[in-house]
Amino acid sequence: MAQEYSQVNFRIPSKLKEDIEKAASANNRSITSELVSRLEESFEPEVRVSETLEFQLMMQSYLEQAKQIKELKEMLEQVLKKG
């Protein structure tokens, strides 16, 4: 299924154009493809932000639990050495 495209001409600061060119090269894309991808991302629902926050909270919880497990293990090892 072919996608319909429209041509758009606009001015942007030279530094921004250089940044887009570098990003396109790093992502192995054309400048147009890089621009389209970034614009499409900007219109995605904000669910991605909440998913990122949820992941960060889960990771923080996991790290805290891992720390507690390590502390309990060390305490148990000390008790077993004394006994």
Coordinates of N, CA and C in Angstrom, one line a residue:
M1 N 0.9 -1.2 0.0 CA 0.0 0.0 0.0 C 0.9 1.2 0.0
A2 N 0.8 2.0 -1.0 CA 1.6 3.2 -1.1 C 1.1 4.3 -0.3
Q3 N 2.0 5.0 0.4 CA 1.6 6.1 1.2 C 1.7 7.4 0.4
E4 N 0.7 8.3 0.7 CA 0.7 9.6 0.0 C 1.6 10.6 0.7
Y5 N 2.4 11.3 -0.1 CA 3.3 12.3 0.5 C 3.0 13.7 0.0
S6 N 3.3 14.7 0.8 CA 3.2 16.1 0.3 C 4.5 16.7 0.6
Q7 N 4.9 17.6 -0.3 CA 6.2 18.2 -0.2 C 6.0 19.5 0.7
V8 N 6.9 19.7 1.6 CA 6.8 20.9 2.5 C 8.2 21.6 2.4
N9 N 8.1 22.9 2.2 CA 9.3 23.7 2.2 C 9.3 24.7 3.3
F10 N 10.3 24.7 4.2 CA 10.3 25.6 5.3 C 11.8 25.9 5.7
R11 N 11.9 27.0 6.4 CA 13.3 27.4 6.9 C 13.5 26.9 8.3
I12 N 14.7 26.4 8.6 CA 15.1 26.1 9.9 C 16.5 26.6 10.2
P13 N 16.9 26.8 11.4 CA 18.2 27.3 11.7 C 19.3 26.3 11.2
S14 N 20.4 26.8 10.8 CA 21.4 26.0 10.2 C 21.9 25.0 11.2
K15 N 22.1 25.3 12.4 CA 22.5 24.4 13.4 C 21.6 23.2 13.6
L16 N 20.3 23.5 13.5 CA 19.3 22.4 13.6 C 19.4 21.5 12.4
K17 N 19.6 22.1 11.3 CA 19.7 21.2 10.1 C 21.0 20.3 10.2
E18 N 22.0 20.8 10.7 CA 23.2 20.0 10.9 C 23.0 18.9 11.9
D19 N 22.2 19.2 13.0 CA 21.9 18.2 14.0 C 21.0 17.1 13.3
I20 N 20.1 17.5 12.5 CA 19.2 16.5 11.8 C 20.0 15.6 10.9
E21 N 21.0 16.2 10.2 CA 21.8 15.5 9.3 C 22.6 14.5 10.0
K22 N 23.2 14.9 11.1 CA 24.0 14.0 12.0 C 23.1 12.8 12.5
A23 N 22.0 13.1 13.0 CA 21.1 12.1 13.5 C 20.6 11.1 12.4
A24 N 20.3 11.7 11.2 CA 19.9 10.8 10.1 C 21.1 9.9 9.8
S25 N 22.3 10.4 9.7 CA 23.4 9.5 9.4 C 23.6 8.5 10.5
A26 N 23.5 8.9 11.7 CA 23.7 7.9 12.9 C 22.6 6.8 12.8
N27 N 21.4 7.2 12.4 CA 20.3 6.2 12.3 C 20.2 5.5 11.0
N28 N 21.2 5.8 10.1 CA 21.1 5.2 8.7 C 19.8 5.5 8.0
R29 N 19.5 6.7 8.1 CA 18.2 7.2 7.4 C 18.5 8.4 6.5
S30 N 17.6 8.7 5.6 CA 17.7 9.9 4.9 C 17.2 11.1 5.8
I31 N 17.5 12.3 5.4 CA 17.0 13.4 6.2 C 15.5 13.4 6.3
T32 N 14.9 13.2 5.2 CA 13.4 13.1 5.2 C 12.9 12.1 6.1
S33 N 13.5 10.9 6.1 CA 13.0 9.8 6.9 C 13.2 10.1 8.4
E34 N 14.3 10.8 8.7 CA 14.6 11.2 10.1 C 13.6 12.2 10.6
L35 N 13.3 13.2 9.7 CA 12.3 14.2 10.1 C 10.9 13.6 10.3
V36 N 10.5 12.7 9.3 CA 9.2 12.0 9.4 C 9.1 11.2 10.7
S37 N 10.2 10.5 11.0 CA 10.2 9.6 12.2 C 10.0 10.5 13.5
R38 N 10.8 11.5 13.6 CA 10.8 12.4 14.7 C 9.4 13.1 14.9
L39 N 8.8 13.5 13.8 CA 7.5 14.2 13.8 C 6.4 13.2 14.2
E40 N 6.5 12.0 13.7 CA 5.5 11.0 14.1 C 5.6 10.6 15.6
E41 N 6.8 10.5 16.1 CA 7.0 10.3 17.5 C 6.4 11.4 18.4
S42 N 6.5 12.6 17.9 CA 5.9 13.7 18.7 C 4.4 13.7 18.8
F43 N 3.7 12.9 17.9 CA 2.3 12.8 17.9 C 1.8 11.6 18.6
E44 N 2.7 10.7 19.0 CA 2.3 9.5 19.7 C 1.7 9.8 21.0
P45 N 0.8 9.0 21.5 CA 0.1 9.3 22.8 C 1.2 9.3 23.9
E46 N 0.8 10.1 24.9 CA 1.7 10.2 26.1 C 1.9 9.0 26.9
V47 N 1.3 7.9 26.5 CA 1.4 6.6 27.2 C 2.8 6.2 27.4
R48 N 3.6 6.5 26.4 CA 5.0 6.2 26.4 C 5.7 6.8 27.6
V49 N 5.4 8.0 28.0 CA 5.9 8.7 29.1 C 5.6 7.9 30.4
S50 N 4.3 7.6 30.5 CA 3.8 6.8 31.7 C 4.5 5.5 31.8
E51 N 4.7 4.8 30.6 CA 5.3 3.5 30.6 C 6.8 3.6 31.1
T52 N 7.4 4.7 30.7 CA 8.8 4.9 31.1 C 8.8 5.2 32.6
L53 N 7.9 5.9 33.1 CA 7.9 6.2 34.6 C 7.6 4.9 35.3
E54 N 6.7 4.1 34.8 CA 6.3 2.9 35.5 C 7.5 1.9 35.5
F55 N 8.3 1.9 34.4 CA 9.5 1.1 34.3 C 10.5 1.5 35.4
Q56 N 10.7 2.8 35.5 CA 11.6 3.4 36.4 C 11.2 3.1 37.9
L57 N 9.9 3.1 38.2 CA 9.5 2.8 39.5 C 9.7 1.3 39.8
M58 N 9.4 0.5 38.8 CA 9.6 -1.0 39.0 C 11.1 -1.3 39.2
M59 N 11.9 -0.6 38.4 CA 13.4 -0.9 38.6 C 13.9 -0.4 39.9
Q60 N 13.4 0.7 40.4 CA 13.8 1.2 41.7 C 13.3 0.2 42.8
S61 N 12.1 -0.3 42.7 CA 11.6 -1.3 43.6 C 12.4 -2.5 43.6
Y62 N 12.8 -3.0 42.4 CA 13.6 -4.2 42.3 C 15.0 -4.0 42.9
L63 N 15.6 -2.8 42.7 CA 16.9 -2.6 43.3 C 16.8 -2.5 44.8
E64 N 15.8 -1.9 45.3 CA 15.6 -1.9 46.8 C 15.4 -3.3 47.4
Q65 N 14.6 -4.1 46.7 CA 14.4 -5.5 47.1 C 15.7 -6.3 47.0
A66 N 16.5 -6.1 46.0 CA 17.8 -6.8 45.8 C 18.7 -6.4 47.0
K67 N 18.7 -5.2 47.3 CA 19.5 -4.7 48.5 C 19.1 -5.4 49.8
Q68 N 17.8 -5.4 50.0 CA 17.3 -6.1 51.2 C 17.6 -7.6 51.3
I69 N 17.5 -8.2 50.1 CA 17.9 -9.7 50.1 C 19.3 -9.9 50.4
K70 N 20.2 -9.0 49.8 CA 21.6 -9.1 50.1 C 21.9 -8.9 51.6
E71 N 21.3 -7.9 52.2 CA 21.5 -7.7 53.6 C 21.0 -8.9 54.5
L72 N 19.8 -9.4 54.1 CA 19.3 -10.6 54.8 C 20.3 -11.8 54.7
K73 N 20.8 -12.0 53.5 CA 21.7 -13.1 53.2 C 23.0 -12.9 54.1
E74 N 23.5 -11.7 54.1 CA 24.7 -11.5 54.9 C 24.4 -11.7 56.4
M75 N 23.2 -11.3 56.9 CA 22.9 -11.5 58.3 C 22.8 -13.0 58.6
L76 N 22.2 -13.8 57.7 CA 22.0 -15.2 57.8 C 23.4 -15.9 57.9
E77 N 24.3 -15.5 57.0 CA 25.6 -16.1 57.0 C 26.3 -15.8 58.3
Q78 N 26.2 -14.6 58.9 CA 26.8 -14.3 60.2 C 26.2 -15.2 61.3
V79 N 24.9 -15.4 61.3 CA 24.3 -16.2 62.3 C 24.7 -17.6 62.2
L80 N 24.9 -18.1 61.0 CA 25.3 -19.5 60.7 C 26.8 -19.7 61.1
K81 N 27.6 -18.7 61.0 CA 29.0 -18.8 61.4 C 29.1 -18.9 62.9
K82 N 28.3 -18.1 63.6 CA 28.3 -18.1 65.1 C 27.8 -19.4 65.6
G83 N 26.8 -20.1 65.0 CA 26.2 -21.3 65.4 C 26.9 -22.5 65.2

